[in-house]
XYZ file of N, CA and C in Angstrom:
873
model
N 25.887 -0.917 -31.339
C 27.520 -0.805 -31.596
C 28.472 -1.598 -30.493
N 29.441 -1.770 -30.685
C 30.286 -1.913 -29.493
C 31.705 -1.755 -29.649
N 32.604 -0.776 -28.993
C 33.589 -0.396 -29.439
C 34.574 -0.968 -28.065
N 35.810 -1.444 -28.357
C 36.574 -1.761 -27.361
C 37.675 -2.546 -27.712
N 38.365 -3.111 -26.919
C 39.594 -3.704 -27.362
C 38.994 -5.530 -27.590
N 39.754 -6.095 -28.502
C 39.253 -7.515 -28.691
C 40.821 -8.252 -28.828
N 40.724 -9.454 -28.349
C 41.758 -10.282 -28.564
C 41.335 -11.342 -29.091
N 41.520 -11.979 -30.245
C 41.271 -13.874 -30.527
C 39.899 -13.871 -30.513
N 39.226 -12.683 -30.801
C 37.275 -12.675 -30.947
C 36.852 -12.781 -29.861
N 37.598 -12.162 -28.550
C 37.078 -11.831 -27.289
C 37.216 -10.460 -26.719
N 35.871 -9.932 -26.310
C 36.268 -8.682 -25.785
C 37.039 -8.559 -24.253
N 37.918 -7.723 -24.561
C 38.824 -7.655 -23.228
C 38.667 -6.326 -22.749
N 38.188 -5.450 -23.043
C 38.270 -4.144 -22.559
C 36.933 -3.004 -23.499
N 35.674 -3.078 -22.693
C 34.799 -2.303 -23.655
C 35.197 -0.881 -23.153
N 34.694 0.121 -24.342
C 35.310 1.518 -24.151
C 33.805 2.235 -24.152
N 32.711 1.971 -25.359
C 31.263 2.467 -25.089
C 30.804 1.209 -26.286
N 29.335 1.224 -25.864
C 28.415 0.477 -26.807
C 26.917 1.332 -26.414
N 26.326 0.790 -27.634
C 24.724 1.485 -27.555
C 23.732 0.095 -27.966
N 22.795 0.122 -27.298
C 21.677 -1.312 -27.722
C 20.297 -0.641 -27.635
N 19.896 -1.031 -28.413
C 18.415 -0.912 -28.310
C 17.180 -1.871 -27.644
N 17.131 -1.449 -26.644
C 16.139 -2.507 -25.938
C 14.666 -2.633 -26.397
N 14.463 -3.749 -26.844
C 12.955 -4.280 -27.617
C 12.241 -4.336 -26.257
N 11.831 -3.547 -25.445
C 10.731 -3.511 -24.688
C 9.212 -3.114 -24.953
N 8.487 -2.891 -23.922
C 7.132 -2.261 -24.408
C 7.534 -0.968 -25.462
N 8.244 -0.531 -24.849
C 8.931 0.984 -25.228
C 10.244 0.999 -25.708
N 10.815 1.080 -26.971
C 11.978 0.644 -27.333
C 12.800 1.730 -26.861
N 13.585 1.274 -25.905
C 14.640 2.507 -24.959
C 16.387 2.304 -25.803
N 17.225 3.422 -25.827
C 18.489 3.418 -26.057
C 19.064 3.205 -24.652
N 19.856 2.800 -24.743
C 20.856 2.300 -23.394
C 22.126 2.510 -24.047
N 23.083 3.477 -23.550
C 24.198 3.671 -23.860
C 25.205 3.676 -22.741
N 26.878 3.044 -23.220
C 27.489 3.057 -22.179
C 28.870 3.407 -22.482
N 29.416 4.449 -21.877
C 30.588 4.930 -21.861
C 31.590 4.680 -20.863
N 33.034 4.272 -21.113
C 33.841 4.415 -20.069
C 34.468 5.340 -19.824
N 34.516 5.703 -18.257
C 34.897 6.908 -17.824
C 36.195 6.448 -16.395
N 37.080 6.952 -16.631
C 38.062 6.407 -15.905
C 38.006 5.043 -15.303
N 37.659 4.019 -14.176
C 38.147 3.033 -13.472
C 36.084 2.455 -13.635
N 35.353 3.570 -14.278
C 33.835 2.932 -14.218
C 33.022 3.366 -15.471
N 32.072 2.957 -15.353
C 30.998 3.617 -16.768
C 30.407 4.310 -16.482
N 29.789 5.397 -17.460
C 28.845 6.193 -17.491
C 27.579 5.602 -18.249
N 26.409 5.357 -17.759
C 25.333 4.225 -18.318
C 24.220 5.582 -18.249
N 23.540 5.186 -19.457
C 21.881 5.959 -19.746
C 21.386 5.194 -20.289
N 19.913 5.630 -20.245
C 18.773 5.146 -20.887
C 18.072 6.506 -21.014
N 18.174 7.144 -22.003
C 17.710 8.258 -22.623
C 16.397 8.623 -22.227
N 15.621 7.567 -22.983
C 13.983 8.058 -23.084
C 13.463 8.069 -21.629
N 14.383 7.620 -20.527
C 13.613 7.417 -18.810
C 14.435 8.711 -18.127
N 15.441 9.159 -18.929
C 16.501 10.102 -18.050
C 16.985 9.351 -17.010
N 17.389 8.005 -17.469
C 18.367 7.354 -16.256
C 19.821 7.602 -16.344
N 20.466 7.638 -15.505
C 21.756 7.936 -15.533
C 22.430 7.256 -14.127
N 23.563 6.280 -14.547
C 24.169 5.660 -13.373
C 25.877 5.378 -13.860
N 26.437 4.998 -12.622
C 27.748 4.837 -12.545
C 27.710 3.137 -12.169
N 28.750 2.826 -13.394
C 28.471 0.803 -13.094
C 29.735 0.259 -13.453
N 29.686 -0.748 -12.928
C 31.385 -1.858 -13.055
C 31.094 -2.285 -13.804
N 32.121 -2.992 -14.534
C 32.087 -4.253 -15.522
C 32.757 -5.280 -15.341
N 32.332 -6.566 -14.954
C 33.718 -7.363 -14.097
C 33.572 -8.565 -15.483
N 34.964 -8.583 -15.749
C 34.943 -9.417 -16.920
C 35.163 -11.567 -16.878
N 33.899 -11.881 -15.753
C 33.952 -13.150 -15.629
C 33.666 -13.616 -16.916
N 33.081 -13.666 -17.626
C 32.765 -14.195 -19.140
C 33.503 -13.502 -20.237
N 34.025 -13.846 -20.831
C 34.304 -12.700 -21.980
C 33.109 -12.853 -23.356
N 32.966 -11.656 -23.775
C 32.158 -11.847 -24.880
C 33.073 -12.161 -26.352
N 32.185 -12.814 -26.782
C 32.955 -13.560 -28.145
C 32.274 -12.938 -28.748
N 32.921 -12.443 -29.741
C 32.647 -11.643 -31.004
C 32.105 -12.465 -32.381
N 32.353 -13.845 -32.140
C 31.539 -14.487 -33.493
C 30.166 -14.982 -32.654
N 29.832 -14.730 -31.632
C 28.363 -15.117 -31.242
C 27.588 -13.740 -31.686
N 25.739 -14.398 -31.797
C 25.428 -13.602 -32.115
C 25.204 -12.039 -31.171
N 24.900 -10.783 -31.620
C 24.883 -9.545 -31.218
C 24.339 -9.572 -29.751
N 23.035 -10.246 -29.866
C 21.951 -10.438 -28.740
C 22.719 -11.133 -27.427
N 23.583 -12.287 -28.324
C 24.504 -12.862 -26.713
C 25.638 -12.202 -26.300
N 26.096 -11.235 -27.186
C 27.163 -10.726 -26.629
C 26.755 -9.247 -25.727
N 25.497 -8.974 -26.032
C 24.674 -7.857 -25.434
C 24.543 -8.163 -23.804
N 23.730 -9.470 -23.879
C 23.294 -10.368 -22.500
C 24.609 -10.689 -21.752
N 25.685 -11.032 -22.212
C 26.822 -11.290 -21.292
C 27.801 -10.024 -20.912
N 27.402 -8.856 -21.565
C 27.805 -7.598 -20.930
C 26.899 -7.455 -19.729
N 25.543 -7.517 -20.067
C 24.635 -6.935 -18.955
C 25.000 -7.960 -17.302
N 25.412 -9.550 -18.321
C 25.522 -10.257 -16.460
C 26.736 -9.715 -15.834
N 27.331 -9.159 -16.685
C 28.657 -8.719 -16.004
C 28.783 -7.291 -15.462
N 27.248 -6.857 -15.341
C 27.385 -5.264 -15.287
C 26.852 -4.814 -14.012
N 27.332 -4.271 -13.011
C 26.606 -3.824 -11.786
C 26.401 -2.707 -11.716
N 25.644 -1.939 -11.356
C 25.151 -0.467 -11.253
C 25.593 -0.023 -9.712
N 26.374 0.917 -9.829
C 27.150 1.170 -8.305
C 26.530 2.559 -7.653
N 25.984 3.112 -8.735
C 25.534 4.841 -8.246
C 24.453 5.040 -9.377
N 23.574 5.639 -8.594
C 21.954 6.226 -9.641
C 22.077 7.725 -9.286
N 22.673 8.104 -10.467
C 22.973 9.751 -10.506
C 21.688 10.462 -10.710
N 20.729 9.858 -11.479
C 19.118 10.580 -11.953
C 18.238 9.322 -12.579
N 17.355 9.429 -12.025
C 16.116 8.161 -11.924
C 15.021 9.022 -12.072
N 14.259 9.611 -13.416
C 13.235 10.262 -13.384
C 11.720 9.520 -13.287
N 12.083 8.197 -13.500
C 10.848 7.497 -12.956
C 10.466 7.395 -11.938
N 11.557 6.922 -10.976
C 11.662 6.442 -9.455
C 11.505 8.287 -9.009
N 12.023 9.145 -9.281
C 11.577 10.310 -8.928
C 10.323 10.639 -9.036
N 9.705 10.256 -9.818
C 8.056 10.508 -10.260
C 7.179 9.814 -9.739
N 8.000 8.734 -9.019
C 6.739 7.911 -8.609
C 6.850 7.794 -6.790
N 7.750 8.845 -6.439
C 7.774 9.036 -4.806
C 6.821 10.226 -4.506
N 6.215 11.115 -5.115
C 5.192 11.746 -5.003
C 3.973 11.228 -5.209
N 3.800 10.350 -6.468
C 2.941 9.966 -6.703
C 2.135 9.163 -5.423
N 3.340 8.119 -4.754
C 3.006 7.349 -3.563
C 2.460 7.951 -2.379
N 3.162 8.970 -2.341
C 3.157 10.129 -1.026
C 1.312 10.240 -1.066
N 1.265 10.928 -2.379
C -0.259 11.354 -2.659
C -1.321 10.331 -2.623
N -0.760 9.083 -2.341
C -1.754 7.780 -2.403
C -1.791 7.600 -0.825
N -0.831 7.590 -0.294
C -0.752 7.315 1.076
C -1.672 8.454 1.632
N -1.303 9.644 1.602
C -1.987 11.098 2.176
C -3.652 10.933 1.656
N -4.253 10.368 0.430
C -5.530 9.865 0.154
C -6.086 8.665 0.845
N -5.475 7.883 1.105
C -5.666 6.436 2.009
C -5.890 7.244 3.244
N -5.314 7.552 3.756
C -5.235 8.553 5.565
C -6.276 9.301 5.751
N -6.371 10.012 4.713
C -7.820 10.858 4.609
C -9.270 10.325 4.651
N -9.179 9.068 3.722
C -10.630 8.112 3.481
C -10.548 7.926 4.822
N -9.652 7.400 5.567
C -9.848 6.197 6.658
C -9.724 6.988 8.143
N -9.336 8.488 7.920
C -10.109 9.361 9.061
C -11.228 9.679 9.089
N -12.059 9.710 8.018
C -13.068 9.916 7.993
C -14.193 8.770 8.519
N -14.683 8.955 9.790
C -15.569 7.982 10.375
C -17.130 8.634 10.441
N -17.486 9.848 9.659
C -18.680 10.396 10.056
C -19.706 10.022 9.267
N -19.344 8.805 8.025
C -20.400 7.971 7.905
C -20.114 6.689 7.987
N -20.940 6.012 9.229
C -20.211 4.534 9.711
C -20.322 3.192 8.747
N -21.431 3.594 7.909
C -21.519 2.529 6.985
C -20.445 2.468 5.918
N -20.285 3.689 5.257
C -18.946 3.696 4.335
C -17.849 3.216 4.697
N -17.693 4.022 5.741
C -16.259 3.540 6.750
C -16.031 1.929 6.811
N -16.884 1.728 7.645
C -16.869 0.242 7.758
C -16.677 -0.886 6.470
N -17.435 0.071 5.220
C -17.251 -0.830 3.803
C -15.828 -0.573 3.183
N -15.190 0.609 3.375
C -13.795 0.725 2.934
C -12.945 -0.544 3.560
N -12.549 -0.144 5.063
C -12.231 -1.368 5.801
C -12.446 -2.623 5.360
N -13.392 -3.187 5.330
C -13.617 -4.673 4.817
C -12.982 -4.561 3.473
N -13.225 -3.726 2.558
C -12.632 -3.850 0.957
C -10.901 -3.830 1.149
N -10.585 -2.579 2.006
C -8.880 -2.870 2.217
C -8.323 -4.160 2.569
N -9.385 -4.758 3.853
C -8.850 -5.967 4.335
C -8.572 -6.977 3.598
N -9.355 -7.363 2.115
C -9.382 -8.385 1.092
C -7.862 -8.254 0.639
N -7.398 -7.002 0.419
C -6.244 -6.867 -0.199
C -5.038 -7.053 0.590
N -4.891 -7.313 1.674
C -4.088 -7.517 2.561
C -3.529 -9.266 2.181
N -4.578 -10.095 1.723
C -4.064 -11.306 1.435
C -3.410 -11.347 0.149
N -3.470 -10.273 -0.629
C -2.803 -10.327 -1.906
C -1.332 -10.119 -1.963
N -0.398 -10.497 -2.889
C 0.628 -10.182 -2.666
C 1.034 -9.085 -4.127
N 0.510 -9.058 -5.013
C 0.696 -8.621 -6.293
C 0.169 -7.001 -6.301
N 1.320 -6.255 -6.320
C 1.175 -4.822 -6.196
C 0.004 -4.166 -7.194
N 0.217 -4.526 -8.343
C -0.256 -4.254 -9.846
C -2.007 -4.921 -9.506
N -2.176 -6.034 -8.954
C -3.175 -6.750 -8.707
C -4.093 -5.663 -7.532
N -3.869 -5.658 -6.837
C -4.067 -4.552 -5.799
C -4.676 -3.212 -6.365
N -3.835 -2.346 -6.999
C -3.974 -1.184 -7.282
C -5.055 -1.425 -8.587
N -5.055 -2.720 -9.226
C -6.194 -2.341 -10.494
C -7.353 -2.798 -9.924
N -7.719 -3.615 -8.850
C -8.433 -3.528 -8.229
C -9.461 -2.408 -7.537
N -8.382 -1.764 -6.828
C -9.038 -0.603 -6.092
C -9.341 0.356 -7.078
N -8.580 0.803 -8.474
C -9.261 2.022 -9.138
C -10.247 1.332 -9.821
N -11.043 0.010 -9.766
C -12.424 -0.484 -10.204
C -13.427 -0.780 -9.266
N -12.951 -0.748 -8.045
C -13.881 -1.141 -6.767
C -14.700 0.199 -6.708
N -15.770 -0.220 -6.866
C -17.143 1.255 -6.298
C -17.026 1.473 -4.759
N -16.517 0.413 -4.256
C -16.911 0.544 -2.702
C -15.418 1.449 -2.178
N -14.675 1.685 -2.949
C -13.576 2.514 -2.875
C -13.923 3.921 -3.086
N -13.743 5.410 -2.541
C -14.058 6.689 -2.662
C -13.278 7.224 -4.044
N -13.780 7.904 -4.496
C -13.514 8.292 -5.937
C -11.705 8.921 -6.096
N -11.737 9.669 -4.782
C -10.443 10.187 -4.768
C -9.125 9.116 -4.705
N -9.740 7.895 -3.529
C -8.566 6.934 -3.590
C -8.566 5.915 -4.900
N -9.528 5.942 -5.625
C -9.482 5.121 -6.940
C -8.656 6.035 -7.958
N -8.613 7.117 -7.840
C -7.802 7.809 -8.596
C -6.212 7.994 -8.489
N -6.026 7.804 -7.264
C -4.571 7.729 -6.449
C -4.139 6.622 -6.994
N -5.015 5.569 -6.935
C -4.767 3.948 -7.135
C -4.116 3.938 -8.494
N -4.980 4.452 -9.399
C -4.764 4.587 -10.835
C -3.307 5.374 -11.233
N -3.013 6.385 -10.683
C -1.932 6.987 -10.587
C -0.959 6.478 -10.601
N -0.850 5.466 -9.419
C 0.242 4.705 -8.813
C 0.526 3.527 -9.572
N -0.478 3.217 -10.168
C -0.168 1.884 -11.228
C 0.439 2.153 -12.328
N -0.029 3.635 -12.954
C 0.363 4.035 -13.788
C 2.165 4.105 -13.983
N 2.480 4.702 -12.800
C 3.665 4.808 -12.541
C 4.592 3.405 -12.143
N 3.573 2.352 -11.766
C 4.141 1.173 -11.400
C 4.418 0.740 -12.712
N 3.647 0.978 -13.889
C 3.923 0.306 -15.388
C 5.021 0.689 -15.983
N 5.258 2.128 -15.593
C 6.195 2.681 -15.904
C 7.720 2.309 -15.831
N 7.717 1.719 -14.309
C 9.215 1.468 -13.580
C 9.053 -0.396 -14.293
N 7.856 -1.018 -14.669
C 8.194 -2.738 -15.365
C 8.294 -2.516 -16.663
N 8.151 -1.270 -17.393
C 8.523 -1.524 -18.827
C 9.676 -0.863 -19.173
N 10.312 -0.387 -17.932
C 11.693 -0.147 -18.169
C 12.869 -1.496 -17.975
N 12.009 -2.267 -17.302
C 12.856 -3.883 -17.444
C 14.177 -3.582 -16.637
N 14.289 -2.999 -15.751
C 15.314 -3.365 -14.707
C 16.327 -4.641 -14.331
N 15.248 -5.759 -14.657
C 15.795 -6.699 -14.608
C 17.009 -6.844 -15.658
N 17.317 -6.155 -16.474
C 18.471 -6.016 -17.270
C 19.782 -5.739 -16.727
N 19.505 -4.981 -15.425
C 20.678 -4.820 -14.896
C 21.061 -5.277 -13.208
N 22.177 -5.506 -13.095
C 22.357 -5.604 -11.489
C 22.645 -4.496 -10.621
N 22.006 -4.577 -9.470
C 22.246 -3.275 -8.585
C 22.957 -3.864 -7.146
N 23.880 -2.538 -6.958
C 24.512 -2.925 -5.719
C 23.627 -2.678 -4.769
N 23.758 -3.632 -3.329
C 22.756 -3.212 -2.207
C 22.519 -1.919 -2.180
N 23.098 -1.047 -2.294
C 22.983 0.485 -1.678
C 22.121 1.119 -2.779
N 22.141 0.619 -4.024
C 21.671 1.380 -5.461
C 20.146 0.453 -5.582
N 19.727 -0.258 -5.157
C 18.701 -1.453 -5.611
C 17.347 -0.510 -5.442
N 16.517 -0.335 -6.603
C 15.588 0.676 -6.502
C 14.406 -0.121 -5.311
N 13.831 0.635 -4.658
C 12.820 -0.158 -3.543
C 11.374 -0.443 -4.572
N 11.312 -2.003 -3.925
C 10.187 -2.708 -4.348
C 8.765 -1.848 -3.727
N 7.842 -1.673 -4.573
C 6.631 -0.665 -3.853
C 5.743 -1.887 -3.722
N 5.882 -1.442 -1.915
C 5.071 -2.572 -1.204
C 3.805 -2.047 -0.846
N 2.761 -2.131 -1.702
C 1.238 -1.443 -1.355
C 0.108 -2.017 -0.301
N 0.970 -3.263 -0.550
C 0.135 -4.224 0.644
C 0.598 -4.018 2.193
N 1.808 -3.474 2.462
C 2.104 -3.177 3.830
C 1.806 -1.328 4.063
N 1.710 -0.748 2.835
C 0.765 0.594 2.770
C -0.208 0.687 3.468
N -1.301 -0.496 2.712
C -2.308 -0.668 3.113
C -2.640 -1.189 4.540
N -1.627 -2.216 4.732
C -2.039 -2.863 6.562
C -1.291 -1.651 7.219
N -0.563 -0.652 6.996
C -0.126 0.307 8.116
C -1.505 1.033 8.607
N -1.858 1.737 7.277
C -3.069 2.612 7.304
C -4.148 1.621 7.690
N -4.571 0.744 7.411
C -6.015 -0.264 8.289
C -5.519 -0.264 9.547
N -4.234 -0.367 9.921
C -4.175 -0.871 11.443
C -4.403 0.475 12.375
N -3.748 1.416 11.583
C -3.897 3.144 12.195
C -5.492 3.286 12.373
N -5.859 3.077 11.547
C -7.403 3.799 10.778
C -8.379 2.728 12.256
N -8.091 1.238 12.276
C -8.865 0.696 13.400
C -9.056 1.169 15.008
N -7.207 1.404 15.177
C -6.744 1.765 16.665
C -7.396 3.232 16.700
N -7.503 4.125 15.943
C -7.968 5.360 15.738
C -9.266 5.460 16.231
N -10.241 4.203 15.343
C -11.815 4.278 15.553
C -11.656 3.559 17.172
N -11.291 2.740 17.747
C -11.407 2.180 18.932
C -11.195 3.039 19.809
N -10.334 3.819 19.903
C -9.911 4.678 20.865
C -11.096 5.619 20.624
N -11.337 6.257 19.576
C -12.490 7.603 19.663
C -13.652 6.768 20.407
N -14.180 5.480 20.373
C -15.483 4.669 20.573
C -15.082 5.190 22.155
N -13.784 4.301 22.553
C -13.577 4.217 24.296
C -14.219 6.132 24.865
N -13.149 6.695 24.005
C -13.156 8.213 24.629
C -14.651 8.711 24.874
N -15.349 8.166 24.162
C -17.060 8.398 24.089
C -17.726 7.857 25.026
N -17.223 6.656 25.603
C -18.018 5.905 26.726
C -18.131 6.504 28.316
N -19.336 6.278 28.693
C -19.467 7.219 29.842
C -18.497 6.156 31.221
N -18.205 7.176 31.880
C -17.145 6.430 32.915
C -18.297 5.477 34.018
N -19.396 5.576 33.833
C -20.297 4.862 34.620
C -20.500 3.492 34.137
N -20.361 3.259 33.119
C -20.408 1.952 32.303
C -18.854 1.289 31.983
N -18.144 1.035 32.912
C -16.748 0.689 32.603
C -16.599 -0.774 31.661
N -17.552 -1.640 31.877
C -17.599 -2.758 31.233
C -17.830 -2.699 29.556
N -18.317 -1.360 29.550
C -18.452 -0.938 27.967
C -17.258 -0.933 27.229
N -16.550 -0.131 28.303
C -15.051 0.402 27.619
C -14.288 -0.963 27.738
N -14.377 -1.558 28.759
C -13.435 -3.294 28.490
C -13.754 -3.918 27.313
N -14.972 -4.120 27.309
C -15.558 -4.887 25.901
C -15.147 -4.241 24.347
N -15.002 -3.147 24.441
C -14.506 -2.539 22.962
C -13.181 -2.816 22.991
N -12.286 -2.351 23.993
C -10.942 -2.889 23.805
C -10.599 -4.028 23.971
N -11.606 -5.070 24.055
C -11.452 -6.285 23.606
C -11.897 -6.931 22.380
N -12.179 -6.046 21.503
C -13.143 -6.802 20.299
C -11.701 -6.546 19.303
N -12.032 -7.440 18.432
C -11.027 -7.841 17.352
C -11.230 -6.803 16.340
N -10.443 -6.285 15.531
C -10.451 -5.237 14.402
C -11.861 -5.609 13.317
N -12.105 -6.476 13.187
C -12.931 -6.983 12.170
C -14.207 -6.774 12.691
N -14.746 -6.970 14.152
C -15.934 -6.602 14.520
C -16.030 -5.140 15.139
N -15.018 -4.672 15.638
C -15.305 -3.375 16.009
C -15.739 -2.318 15.080
N -15.339 -2.539 13.550
C -15.537 -1.486 12.538
C -16.992 -1.303 12.601
N -17.888 -2.407 13.099
C -19.481 -2.308 12.602
C -20.019 -1.701 14.272
N -19.392 -1.185 15.320
C -19.733 -0.331 16.393
C -19.969 1.128 15.883
N -20.706 2.027 15.881
C -20.879 3.371 15.598
C -20.535 4.567 16.690
N -20.023 5.424 16.316
C -20.329 6.541 17.786
C -21.655 6.862 18.507
N -22.540 6.778 16.740
C -24.296 6.471 17.681
C -24.547 5.497 18.646
N -23.863 4.284 18.136
C -24.177 3.198 19.499
C -23.719 3.869 20.652
N -22.741 3.905 20.876
C -21.612 4.671 22.201
C -22.519 5.901 22.548
N -23.027 6.656 21.910
C -23.766 7.799 22.617
C -25.142 7.625 22.887
N -25.499 6.434 22.608
C -26.931 5.909 23.166
C -26.684 5.622 24.456
N -25.638 4.950 24.459
C -25.548 4.647 26.340
C -24.807 5.905 27.139
N -24.179 6.709 26.462
C -23.757 7.762 27.257
C -24.939 8.593 27.580
N -26.243 8.690 26.341
C -27.208 9.371 26.838
C -28.128 8.535 28.211
N -27.993 7.455 27.864
C -28.753 6.657 28.930
C -28.496 6.761 30.259
N -26.866 6.669 30.724
C -26.329 6.673 32.246
C -26.668 8.225 32.392
N -26.478 9.044 31.354
C -26.823 10.532 31.822
C -28.181 10.891 32.516
N -28.829 9.784 32.383
C -30.272 10.258 32.796
C -30.622 9.555 34.210
N -29.661 8.789 34.848
C -29.868 8.815 36.400
C -28.476 8.367 36.726
N -28.635 8.461 38.282
C -27.499 8.422 39.016
C -28.033 7.027 39.990
N -28.659 6.466 39.956
C -29.117 5.340 40.860
C -28.469 4.151 40.267
N -27.768 3.861 41.243
C -26.684 2.612 40.985
C -27.375 1.463 40.156
N -28.636 0.734 40.921
C -29.643 -0.547 40.210
C -29.661 -0.071 38.786
N -30.344 1.002 38.380
C -30.574 1.747 36.974
C -29.010 1.213 35.790
N -27.885 2.249 36.983
C -26.693 2.134 35.956
C -26.257 0.477 35.913
N -26.459 -0.062 36.800
C -26.036 -1.638 36.604
C -26.841 -2.314 35.602
N -28.327 -2.131 35.210
C -28.758 -2.279 33.968
C -28.770 -2.176 32.988
N -28.081 -0.890 32.475
C -27.714 -0.104 31.769
C -26.401 -0.719 30.761
N -25.443 -1.127 32.575
C -24.189 -1.714 31.865
C -24.573 -3.137 31.466
N -25.444 -3.946 31.986
C -25.772 -5.418 31.283
C -26.315 -5.167 30.128
N -27.160 -3.805 29.922
C -27.907 -4.095 28.691
C -27.077 -3.697 27.104
N -25.661 -3.095 27.312
C -24.871 -3.002 25.839
C -24.252 -4.596 25.843
N -24.431 -5.692 27.321
C -23.822 -6.924 26.556
C -24.468 -7.411 25.512
N -25.898 -7.257 24.992
C -26.596 -7.623 24.027
C -25.943 -7.284 22.761
N -25.323 -5.818 22.707
C -24.788 -5.426 21.431
C -23.801 -6.187 21.200
N -22.789 -6.609 22.099
C -21.667 -7.347 21.755
C -22.055 -8.803 21.788
N -22.627 -9.636 22.042
C -23.647 -10.914 21.540
C -24.023 -10.698 20.345
N -24.427 -9.615 19.864
C -25.026 -9.504 18.489
C -23.765 -9.300 17.669
N -22.951 -8.636 18.021
C -21.521 -8.509 17.244
C -21.056 -9.610 17.169
N -20.819 -10.783 18.320
C -20.354 -11.894 18.061
C -20.715 -12.927 17.060
N -22.075 -13.173 16.690
C -22.670 -13.307 16.034
C -22.415 -13.413 14.425
N -22.132 -12.070 14.170
C -21.978 -11.603 12.776
C -20.890 -12.304 12.194
N -20.904 -12.254 10.796
C -20.001 -13.029 9.954
C -18.760 -11.494 10.082
N -17.552 -11.750 10.017
C -16.735 -10.730 9.483
C -16.745 -9.775 8.507
N -17.244 -10.343 7.555
C -17.408 -9.697 6.055
C -19.096 -9.402 5.522
N -20.049 -9.288 7.202
C -21.151 -8.932 6.668
C -21.146 -7.024 6.073
N -22.624 -7.218 5.443
C -22.414 -6.063 4.639
C -22.871 -4.951 5.871
N -22.124 -4.002 5.926
C -22.398 -2.808 6.885
C -23.770 -2.002 6.567
N -24.108 -1.857 5.951
C -25.535 -1.116 5.604
C -26.779 -2.162 5.957
N -26.501 -3.561 6.018
C -27.518 -4.488 6.906
C -27.432 -4.403 8.383
N -25.846 -4.257 8.999
C -25.519 -4.242 10.368
C -25.692 -3.056 11.257
N -25.132 -2.117 10.104
C -25.490 -0.517 11.185
C -26.239 0.343 11.082
N -27.216 0.919 12.002
C -26.246 0.817 13.667
C -27.115 -0.351 14.325
N -25.955 -0.914 15.186
C -26.242 -1.929 16.021
C -27.469 -1.681 17.226
N -27.777 -0.054 17.433
C -28.781 0.238 18.341
C -29.291 1.542 17.585
N -30.180 1.903 18.463
C -31.264 2.590 17.952
C -31.445 3.787 18.665
N -31.553 5.274 18.552
C -31.483 6.263 19.567
C -32.919 6.586 20.097
N -33.923 5.768 19.527
C -35.447 5.414 20.048
C -35.368 5.062 21.236
N -34.461 4.314 21.667
C -34.342 3.501 22.694
C -34.125 4.538 23.876
N -33.372 5.245 24.022
C -33.257 6.369 24.642
C -34.420 7.283 25.081
N -34.974 7.230 24.157
C -36.342 8.405 24.537
C -37.244 7.158 25.314
N -37.395 5.890 24.768
C -37.864 5.382 25.473
C -37.625 4.795 27.055
N -36.493 4.608 27.267
C -36.105 4.638 28.761
C -36.327 5.955 29.390
N -35.955 6.902 28.812
C -36.496 8.431 29.493
C -38.001 8.273 29.762
N -38.947 7.892 29.145
C -40.114 7.767 29.370
C -40.201 6.865 30.596
N -39.795 5.795 30.540
C -39.754 5.045 31.799
C -39.523 5.547 33.323
N -38.420 6.179 33.037
C -37.911 6.769 34.240
C -38.634 8.000 34.755
N -39.340 8.573 34.183
C -40.278 9.731 34.458
C -41.361 9.207 35.251
C-alpha cells in the first residue's frame, strides 16, 4: 500500500508505504514519515534506517504499482543505519575467518603443508569474486578443515547480504555497507606469513655464513616458501663443526647449490616433491670427514 498526498494522479508527499520485495526470501519493507525524514524497516532482516526522499520524479498513480515502487526507491537515500542484524552478524564471522587464516599461516611446523596452503592461497589473489574465492576455499582439500569451515560460514553470511538486495536502496557515503574484500584479507595474511617465515629462517642462519642470510633475503615470496627450517638448521649444524675459515668458506659456497635448485623450480611445484631441499644425513657425512 501507499499512503500520501496526491494531486492530478501524482504523488506529492509520501506518508507511509509497505512493499513485499520478491527476492530469494520475501521481505516486507515498510516506510513511514517522521518529521523531515522517513523511518525505513525491513522486518525479516531486522534492518532499521533513516532515509530522505527527494521528489525528482513524481510517482504517477496511473502507472503499475511496480513502477511506482521503483520510482520511490530511485528517489530514496538512506542517511543513517540504526540497526542491521545481517551486517552485525557478518562482522564476527569475518573476524573469525581472519583469525583462523592467521593461525593456519603461523604454523610452519609441517613445511609441506605450510607451502601447500600458501601456494593455494596465492591462486586466489588473481580472483576478484569474493563468493568464488570462498566457495573454492571451502571445497579445497589443500586448505585445513578449520579454515574451510570459516570460509563456509563467511560465504553463508555473504549470501545473506546478497539476498537482501541492498541495491534496492541508495546509501549516503557515510552509510554505505562495506564491501567484503576477501582477496585483500588473503593478500595481507599471505604477505605477513611470507615475511614472518623469511625472518624466522634468517634468525636461524649462522652468522659465520653471511651469504646464506643475503640469499634468503633476496628470495622472492614464491620461492622462499620451499625452504624449511630444517634446511637452515643443517647449515647451522655444519658451521658449528669447525672454526677453520677454509672449511667455513666451503660450507658458505655449498649452500649456493640449494639456491640454484630453487631458481630452477616452477613457483607452483608440488611442495611434497621439493621439500626438503637438503637432508640431515649430509651433516653426519661432513662430520665424519672432519673427524
